[in-house]
Every structure is written in structure tokens, then in C-alpha cells.
PDB file of C-alpha atoms in Angstrom:
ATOM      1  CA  UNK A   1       2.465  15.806 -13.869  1.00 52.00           C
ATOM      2  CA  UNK A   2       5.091  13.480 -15.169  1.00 55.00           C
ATOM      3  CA  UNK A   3       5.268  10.131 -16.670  1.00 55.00           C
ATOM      4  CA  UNK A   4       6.611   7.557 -14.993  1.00 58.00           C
ATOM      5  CA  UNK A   5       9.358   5.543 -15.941  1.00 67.00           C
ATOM      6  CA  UNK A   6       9.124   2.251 -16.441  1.00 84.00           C
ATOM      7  CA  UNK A   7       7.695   0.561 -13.486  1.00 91.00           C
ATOM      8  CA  UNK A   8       9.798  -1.455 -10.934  1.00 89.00           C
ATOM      9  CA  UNK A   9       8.569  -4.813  -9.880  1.00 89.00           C
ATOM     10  CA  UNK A  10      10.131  -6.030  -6.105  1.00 85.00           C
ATOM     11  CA  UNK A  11       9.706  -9.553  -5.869  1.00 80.00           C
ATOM     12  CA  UNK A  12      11.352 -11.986  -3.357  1.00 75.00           C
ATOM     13  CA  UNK A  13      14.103 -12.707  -1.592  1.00 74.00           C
ATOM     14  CA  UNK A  14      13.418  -9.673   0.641  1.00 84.00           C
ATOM     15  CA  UNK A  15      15.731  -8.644   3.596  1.00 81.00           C
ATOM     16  CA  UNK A  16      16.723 -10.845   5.902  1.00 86.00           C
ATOM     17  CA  UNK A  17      15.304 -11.333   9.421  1.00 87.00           C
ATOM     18  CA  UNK A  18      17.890  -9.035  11.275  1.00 91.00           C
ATOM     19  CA  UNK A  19      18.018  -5.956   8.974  1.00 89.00           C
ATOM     20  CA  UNK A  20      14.189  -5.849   8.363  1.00 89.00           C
ATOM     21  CA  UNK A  21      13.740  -6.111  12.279  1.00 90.00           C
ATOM     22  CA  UNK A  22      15.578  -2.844  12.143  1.00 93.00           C
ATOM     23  CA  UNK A  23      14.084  -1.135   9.751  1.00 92.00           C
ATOM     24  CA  UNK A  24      10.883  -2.558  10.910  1.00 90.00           C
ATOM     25  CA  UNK A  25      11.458  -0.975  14.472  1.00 92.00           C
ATOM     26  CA  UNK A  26      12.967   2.288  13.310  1.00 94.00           C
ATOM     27  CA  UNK A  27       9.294   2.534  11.388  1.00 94.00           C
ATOM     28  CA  UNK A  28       7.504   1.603  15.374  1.00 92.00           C
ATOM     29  CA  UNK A  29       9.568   4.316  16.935  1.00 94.00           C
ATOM     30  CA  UNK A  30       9.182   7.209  14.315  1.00 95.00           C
ATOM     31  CA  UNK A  31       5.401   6.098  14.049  1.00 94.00           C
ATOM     32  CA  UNK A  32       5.098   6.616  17.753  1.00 95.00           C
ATOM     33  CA  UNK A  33       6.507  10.471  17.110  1.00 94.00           C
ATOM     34  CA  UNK A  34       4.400  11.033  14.456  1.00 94.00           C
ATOM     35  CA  UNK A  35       1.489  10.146  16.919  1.00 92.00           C
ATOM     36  CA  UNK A  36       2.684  12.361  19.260  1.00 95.00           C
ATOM     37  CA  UNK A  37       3.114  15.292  16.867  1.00 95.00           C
ATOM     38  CA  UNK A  38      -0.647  14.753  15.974  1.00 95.00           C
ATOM     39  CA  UNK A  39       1.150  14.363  12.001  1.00 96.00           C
ATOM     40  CA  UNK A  40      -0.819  11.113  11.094  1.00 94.00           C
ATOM     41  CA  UNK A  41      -4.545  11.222  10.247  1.00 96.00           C
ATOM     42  CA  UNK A  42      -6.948   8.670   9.216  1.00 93.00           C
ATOM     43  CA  UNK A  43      -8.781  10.430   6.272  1.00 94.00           C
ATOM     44  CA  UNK A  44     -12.477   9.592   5.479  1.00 93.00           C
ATOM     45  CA  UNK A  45     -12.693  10.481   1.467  1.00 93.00           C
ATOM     46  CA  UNK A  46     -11.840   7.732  -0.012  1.00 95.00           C
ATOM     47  CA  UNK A  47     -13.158   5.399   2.009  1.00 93.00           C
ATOM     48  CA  UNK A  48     -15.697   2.771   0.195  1.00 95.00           C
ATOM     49  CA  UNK A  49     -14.017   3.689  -3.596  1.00 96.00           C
ATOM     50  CA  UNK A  50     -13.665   1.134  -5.497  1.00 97.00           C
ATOM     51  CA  UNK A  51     -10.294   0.206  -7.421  1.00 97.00           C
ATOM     52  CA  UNK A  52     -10.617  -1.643 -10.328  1.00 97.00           C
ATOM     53  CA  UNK A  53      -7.328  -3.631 -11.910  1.00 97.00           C
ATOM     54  CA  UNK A  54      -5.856  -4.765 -15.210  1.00 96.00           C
ATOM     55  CA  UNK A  55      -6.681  -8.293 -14.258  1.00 96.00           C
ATOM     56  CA  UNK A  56      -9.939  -8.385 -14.197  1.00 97.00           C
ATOM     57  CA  UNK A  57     -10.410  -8.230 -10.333  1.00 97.00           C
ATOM     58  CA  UNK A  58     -11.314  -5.118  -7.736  1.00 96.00           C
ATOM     59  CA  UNK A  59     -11.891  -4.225  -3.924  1.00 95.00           C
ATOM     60  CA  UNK A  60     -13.068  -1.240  -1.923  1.00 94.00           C
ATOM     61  CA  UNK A  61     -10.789   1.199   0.286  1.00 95.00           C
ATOM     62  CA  UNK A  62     -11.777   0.257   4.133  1.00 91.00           C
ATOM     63  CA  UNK A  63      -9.286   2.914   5.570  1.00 93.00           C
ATOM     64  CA  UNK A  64      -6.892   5.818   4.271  1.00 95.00           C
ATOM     65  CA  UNK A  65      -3.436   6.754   6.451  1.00 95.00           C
ATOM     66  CA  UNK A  66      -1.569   9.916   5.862  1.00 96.00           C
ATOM     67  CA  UNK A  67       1.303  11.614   7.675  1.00 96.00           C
ATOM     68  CA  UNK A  68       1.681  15.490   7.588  1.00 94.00           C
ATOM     69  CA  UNK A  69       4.803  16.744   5.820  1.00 87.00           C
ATOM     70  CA  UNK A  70       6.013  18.671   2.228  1.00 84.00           C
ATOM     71  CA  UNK A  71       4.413  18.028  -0.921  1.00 90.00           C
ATOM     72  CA  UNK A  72       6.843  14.591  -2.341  1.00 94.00           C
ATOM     73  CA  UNK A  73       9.641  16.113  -4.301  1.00 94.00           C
ATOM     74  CA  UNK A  74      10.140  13.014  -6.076  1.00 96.00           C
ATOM     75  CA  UNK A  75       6.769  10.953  -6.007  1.00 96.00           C
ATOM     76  CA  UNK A  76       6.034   7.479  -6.628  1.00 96.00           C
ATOM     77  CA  UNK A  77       2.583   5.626  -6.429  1.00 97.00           C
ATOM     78  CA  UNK A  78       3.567   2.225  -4.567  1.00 97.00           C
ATOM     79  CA  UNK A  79       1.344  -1.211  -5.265  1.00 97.00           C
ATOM     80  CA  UNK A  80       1.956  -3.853  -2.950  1.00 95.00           C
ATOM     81  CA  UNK A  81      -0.380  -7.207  -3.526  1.00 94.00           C
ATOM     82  CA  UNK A  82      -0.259 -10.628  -1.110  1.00 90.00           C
ATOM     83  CA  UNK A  83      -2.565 -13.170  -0.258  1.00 86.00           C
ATOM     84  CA  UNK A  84      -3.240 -14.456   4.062  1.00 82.00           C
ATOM     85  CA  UNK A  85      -2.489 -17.580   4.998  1.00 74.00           C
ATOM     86  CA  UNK A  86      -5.826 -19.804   6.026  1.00 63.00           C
ATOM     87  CA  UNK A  87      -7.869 -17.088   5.732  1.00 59.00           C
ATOM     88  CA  UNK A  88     -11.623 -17.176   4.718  1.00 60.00           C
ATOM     89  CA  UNK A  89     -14.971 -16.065   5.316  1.00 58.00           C
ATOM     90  CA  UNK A  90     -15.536 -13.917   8.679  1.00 63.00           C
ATOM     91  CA  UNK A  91     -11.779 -14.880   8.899  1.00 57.00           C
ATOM     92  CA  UNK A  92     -11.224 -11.357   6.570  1.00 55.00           C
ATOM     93  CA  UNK A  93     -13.336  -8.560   8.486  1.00 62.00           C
ATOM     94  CA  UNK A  94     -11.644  -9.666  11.498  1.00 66.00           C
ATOM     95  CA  UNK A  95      -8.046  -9.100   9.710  1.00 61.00           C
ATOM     96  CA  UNK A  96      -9.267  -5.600   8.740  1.00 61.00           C
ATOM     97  CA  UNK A  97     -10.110  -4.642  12.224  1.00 57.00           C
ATOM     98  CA  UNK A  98      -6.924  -5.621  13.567  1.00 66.00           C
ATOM     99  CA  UNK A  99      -4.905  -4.561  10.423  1.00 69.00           C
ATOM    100  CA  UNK A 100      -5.305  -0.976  12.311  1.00 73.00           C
ATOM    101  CA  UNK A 101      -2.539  -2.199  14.562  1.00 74.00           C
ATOM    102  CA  UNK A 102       0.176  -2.673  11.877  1.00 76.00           C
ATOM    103  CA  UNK A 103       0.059   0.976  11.159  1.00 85.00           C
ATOM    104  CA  UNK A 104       3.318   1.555  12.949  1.00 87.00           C
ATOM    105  CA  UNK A 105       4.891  -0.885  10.690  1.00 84.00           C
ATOM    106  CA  UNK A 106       5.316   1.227   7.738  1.00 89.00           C
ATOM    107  CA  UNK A 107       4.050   4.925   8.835  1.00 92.00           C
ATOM    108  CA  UNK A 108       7.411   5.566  10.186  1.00 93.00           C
ATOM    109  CA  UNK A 109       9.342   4.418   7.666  1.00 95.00           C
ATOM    110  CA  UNK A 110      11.588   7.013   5.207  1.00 95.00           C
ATOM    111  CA  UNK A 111       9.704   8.845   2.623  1.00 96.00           C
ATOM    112  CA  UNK A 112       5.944   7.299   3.758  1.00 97.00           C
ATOM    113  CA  UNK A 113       3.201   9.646   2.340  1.00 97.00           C
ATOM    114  CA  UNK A 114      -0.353   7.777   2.431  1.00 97.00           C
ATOM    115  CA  UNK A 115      -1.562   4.585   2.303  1.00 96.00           C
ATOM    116  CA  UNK A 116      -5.303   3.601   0.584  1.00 97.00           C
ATOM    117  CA  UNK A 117      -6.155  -0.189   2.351  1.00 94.00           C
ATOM    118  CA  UNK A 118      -8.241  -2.431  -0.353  1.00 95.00           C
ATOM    119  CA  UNK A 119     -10.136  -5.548   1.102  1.00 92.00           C
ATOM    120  CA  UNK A 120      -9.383  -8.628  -0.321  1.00 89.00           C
ATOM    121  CA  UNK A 121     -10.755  -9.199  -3.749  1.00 92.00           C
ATOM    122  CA  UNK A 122     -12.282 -12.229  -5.169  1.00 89.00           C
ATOM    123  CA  UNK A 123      -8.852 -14.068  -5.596  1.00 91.00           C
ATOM    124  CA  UNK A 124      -8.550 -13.341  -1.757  1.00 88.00           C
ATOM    125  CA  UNK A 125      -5.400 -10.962  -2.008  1.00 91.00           C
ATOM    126  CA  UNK A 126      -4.749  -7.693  -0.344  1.00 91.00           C
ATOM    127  CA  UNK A 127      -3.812  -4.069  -1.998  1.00 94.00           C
ATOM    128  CA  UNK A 128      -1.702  -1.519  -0.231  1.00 95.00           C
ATOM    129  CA  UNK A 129      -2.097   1.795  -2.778  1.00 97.00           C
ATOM    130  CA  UNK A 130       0.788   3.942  -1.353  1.00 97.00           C
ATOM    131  CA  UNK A 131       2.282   7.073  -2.150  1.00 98.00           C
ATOM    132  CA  UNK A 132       5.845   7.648  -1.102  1.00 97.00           C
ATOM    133  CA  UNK A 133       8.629  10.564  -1.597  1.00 97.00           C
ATOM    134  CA  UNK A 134      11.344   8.690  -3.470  1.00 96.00           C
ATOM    135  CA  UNK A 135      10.929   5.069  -5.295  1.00 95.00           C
ATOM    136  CA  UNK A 136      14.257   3.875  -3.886  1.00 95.00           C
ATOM    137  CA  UNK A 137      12.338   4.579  -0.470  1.00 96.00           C
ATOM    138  CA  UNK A 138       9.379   2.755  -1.511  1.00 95.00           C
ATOM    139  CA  UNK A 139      11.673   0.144  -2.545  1.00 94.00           C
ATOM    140  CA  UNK A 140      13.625  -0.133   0.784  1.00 93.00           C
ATOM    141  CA  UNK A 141      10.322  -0.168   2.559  1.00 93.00           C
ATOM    142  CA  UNK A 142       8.805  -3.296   0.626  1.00 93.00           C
ATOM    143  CA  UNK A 143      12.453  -5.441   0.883  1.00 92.00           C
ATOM    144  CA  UNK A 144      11.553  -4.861   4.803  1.00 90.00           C
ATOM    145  CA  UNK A 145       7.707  -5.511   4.461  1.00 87.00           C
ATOM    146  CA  UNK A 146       8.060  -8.442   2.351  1.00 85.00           C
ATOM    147  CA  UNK A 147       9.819 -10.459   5.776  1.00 84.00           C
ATOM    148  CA  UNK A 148       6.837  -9.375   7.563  1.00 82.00           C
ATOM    149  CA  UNK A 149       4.160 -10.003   5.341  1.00 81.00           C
ATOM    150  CA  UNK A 150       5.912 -13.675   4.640  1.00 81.00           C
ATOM    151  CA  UNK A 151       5.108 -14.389   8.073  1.00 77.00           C
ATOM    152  CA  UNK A 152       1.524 -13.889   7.845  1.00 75.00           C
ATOM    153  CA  UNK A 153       1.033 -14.417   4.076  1.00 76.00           C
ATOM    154  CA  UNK A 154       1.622 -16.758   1.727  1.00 83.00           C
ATOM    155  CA  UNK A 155       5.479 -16.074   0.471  1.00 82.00           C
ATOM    156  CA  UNK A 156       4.843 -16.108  -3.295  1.00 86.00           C
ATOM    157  CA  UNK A 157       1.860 -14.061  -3.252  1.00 87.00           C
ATOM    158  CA  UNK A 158       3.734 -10.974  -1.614  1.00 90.00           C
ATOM    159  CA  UNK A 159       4.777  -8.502  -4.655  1.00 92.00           C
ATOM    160  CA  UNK A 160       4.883  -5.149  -5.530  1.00 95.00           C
ATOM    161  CA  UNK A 161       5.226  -2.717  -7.862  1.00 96.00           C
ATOM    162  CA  UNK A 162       6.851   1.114  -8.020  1.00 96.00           C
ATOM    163  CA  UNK A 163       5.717   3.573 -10.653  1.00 96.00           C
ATOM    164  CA  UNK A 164       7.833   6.787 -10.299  1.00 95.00           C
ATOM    165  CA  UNK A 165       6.887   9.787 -11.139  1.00 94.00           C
ATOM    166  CA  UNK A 166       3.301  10.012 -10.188  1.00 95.00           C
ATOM    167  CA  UNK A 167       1.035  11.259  -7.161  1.00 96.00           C
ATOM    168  CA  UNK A 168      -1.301   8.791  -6.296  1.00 96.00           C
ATOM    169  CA  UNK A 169      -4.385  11.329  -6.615  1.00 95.00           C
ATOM    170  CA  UNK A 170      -2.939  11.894 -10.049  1.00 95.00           C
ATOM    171  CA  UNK A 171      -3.578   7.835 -10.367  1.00 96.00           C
ATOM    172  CA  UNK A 172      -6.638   7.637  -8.887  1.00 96.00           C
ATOM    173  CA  UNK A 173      -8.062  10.466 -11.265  1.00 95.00           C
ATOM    174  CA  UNK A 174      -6.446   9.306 -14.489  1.00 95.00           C
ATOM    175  CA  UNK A 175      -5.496   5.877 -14.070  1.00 95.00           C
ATOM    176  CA  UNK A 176      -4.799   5.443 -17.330  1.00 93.00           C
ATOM    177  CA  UNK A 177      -1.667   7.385 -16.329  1.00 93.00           C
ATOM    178  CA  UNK A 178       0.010   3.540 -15.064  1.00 92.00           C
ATOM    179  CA  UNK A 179      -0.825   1.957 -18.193  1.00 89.00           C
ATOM    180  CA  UNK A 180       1.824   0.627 -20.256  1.00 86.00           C
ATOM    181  CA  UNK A 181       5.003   0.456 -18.773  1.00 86.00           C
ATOM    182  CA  UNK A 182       5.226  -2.997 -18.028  1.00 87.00           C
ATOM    183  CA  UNK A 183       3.549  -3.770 -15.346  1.00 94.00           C
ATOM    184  CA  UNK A 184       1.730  -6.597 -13.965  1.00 95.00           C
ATOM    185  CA  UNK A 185      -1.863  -6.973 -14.740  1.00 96.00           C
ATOM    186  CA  UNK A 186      -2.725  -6.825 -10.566  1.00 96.00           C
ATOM    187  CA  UNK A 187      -1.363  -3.654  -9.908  1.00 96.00           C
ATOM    188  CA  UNK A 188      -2.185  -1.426 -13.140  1.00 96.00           C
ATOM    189  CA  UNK A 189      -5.263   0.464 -11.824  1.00 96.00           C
ATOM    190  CA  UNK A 190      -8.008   0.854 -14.817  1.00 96.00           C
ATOM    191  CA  UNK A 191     -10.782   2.737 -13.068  1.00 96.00           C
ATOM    192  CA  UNK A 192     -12.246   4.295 -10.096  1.00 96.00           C
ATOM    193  CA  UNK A 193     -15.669   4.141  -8.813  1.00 94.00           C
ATOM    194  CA  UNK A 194     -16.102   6.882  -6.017  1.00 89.00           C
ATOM    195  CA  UNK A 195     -17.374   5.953  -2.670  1.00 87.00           C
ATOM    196  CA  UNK A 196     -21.088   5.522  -2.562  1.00 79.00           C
ATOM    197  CA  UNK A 197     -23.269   8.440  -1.236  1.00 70.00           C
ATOM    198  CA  UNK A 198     -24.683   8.907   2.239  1.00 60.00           C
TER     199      UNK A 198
END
């Protein structure tokens, strides 16, 4: 285990519509192979946990992607926050069934490891918990994501954060581990709870 450097923050402007199209498609295609290769699996462990942040707020993991590959030679744990546009109530467990259908726009991409989905927590935002091999990867990824997720989300809301150096199991079992390095308050994990029993 090694400490992170200081964290990154990715903020706007993102890519542009062209290039992010790209990347965005390369992600489609390579997901599609992965599929094919039987490589990406949909975990059940962590599903129900529930991630606590720096800011006070929290949400449960509704669904867990991985893709099959070496052990991350250079590791980074990946936050990514944003907030829908218009919607509310019933509005949200409809998003999360059909969120299962923007898989192929980031398990292709360069470097993807896992993802841990979060539900929207009481401020009504969203938390991708990634893990990724290389945080110029993860980086590259979000400049594409944040064009997408501007579509469907509120610009401002869409952020994220890099901490290099970590697993994201390391994270999720220490999370004091993100702590101080300068980091927003939304994506410094401060406890786990694990999922609730049968």
C-alpha cells in the first residue's frame, strides 16, 4: 500500500463534442469485446454498502462492474460526483434501472478496473467509486465523461476527483487512507457500513 499523492480535482471545460464522441465510441466498441470475451462481471458483494462522505452526506452501492485483467500496476481510486437534470422522486429508481445501459460508456475505456454505482444521496447527486490502472487514464476518461454527463446533468455539478496510489478495496477498508490531501469534502470517503445481511 502506498499513499497517494495529492489528489487531482477535474473540473470543467471537458473535451469537446468531437474528441469525446471518439473516445466515447472507442469505450462502446472495446466494451462490446469485453462482452464477448465473457471479461466483464457484475459482482454482488458490495452491493447495498453504504459510503459515507466528508460532507456530511451518504448513499448505498445499487450495482458493482468489473472487467477481468492484471492486478493495476499503477492504481488510482477515481470519484466522480454530478447531479440529473429534473429529476425527483420515482424519477431516480427509474434512472438506476436504465443506468445499466451506459455501461459501455466507460467499461471500454483505457485503464478501466471497477466501478461501485451509489444512488443519489440526499442532495440528489450521483457517485461513481472507480478504480482505474493509471490516474492520467482516469483523467482522460472523466474529460470524455464530463461531455456526456453535461448532457444529462446539470454542468456545474459534474466533478471529480483522482487519488493515485490506492486500490479502491484498500479505500473502502481504511478510508481514512483519502484523508488529507486536499480534497473536496464530497468525495473523501469517511466510513463504510457493509451491506445488510440476508
Amino acid at each position: 500500500m502506498t499513499a497517494p499523492r495529492t489528489a487531482q480535482t477535474i473540473t470543467r471545460p471537458f473535451l469537446g463534442t468531437g474528441p469525446a464522441v471518439r473516445a466515447v465510441a472507442g469505450s462502446v466498441s472495446s466494451t462490446a469485446a469485453l462482452l464477448a470475451e465473457r471479461r466483464l462481471h457484475q459482482p454482488a458483494g458490495h452491493r447495498g454498502a453504504r459510503l459515507d462522505f466528508a460532507d456530511g452526506t451518504g448513499s448505498r452501492v445499487y450495482r458493482e462492474t468489473t472487467v477481468d485483467g492484471e492486478d493495476p500496476r499503477e492504481p488510482a481510486v477515481l470519484v466522480v460526483v454530478f447531479r440529473l437534470r429534473a429529476v425527483r422522486g420515482r424519477g431516480h429508481t427509474l434512472f438506476r434501472w436504465e443506468s445499466e445501459l451506459n455501461t459501455p460508456l466507460f467499461a471500454g475505456f483505457p485503464g478501466f478496473v471497477s466501478k461501485l454505482w451509489l444512488a443519489h444521496d440526499d442532495r440528489g447527486r450521483y457517485r461513481g467509486v472507480y478504480e482505474w490502472d493509471g490516474p492520467e487514464r482516469a483523467r482522460a476518461y472523466v474529460q470524455a465523461l464530463g461531455w456526456v454527463l453535461s448532457l444529462v446533468g446539470e454542468p456545474a455539478s459534474v466533478q471529480a476527483v483522482v487519488f493515485p496510489g490506492l486500490h479502491r478495496d484498500e479505500v473502502l477498508q481504511e478510508p481514512e487512507l483519502v484523508a488529507g490531501h486536499g480534497a473536496p469534502a464530497w468525495s473523501v470517503l469517511t466510513a463504510v457500513d457493509p451491506p445488510p445481511g440476508p
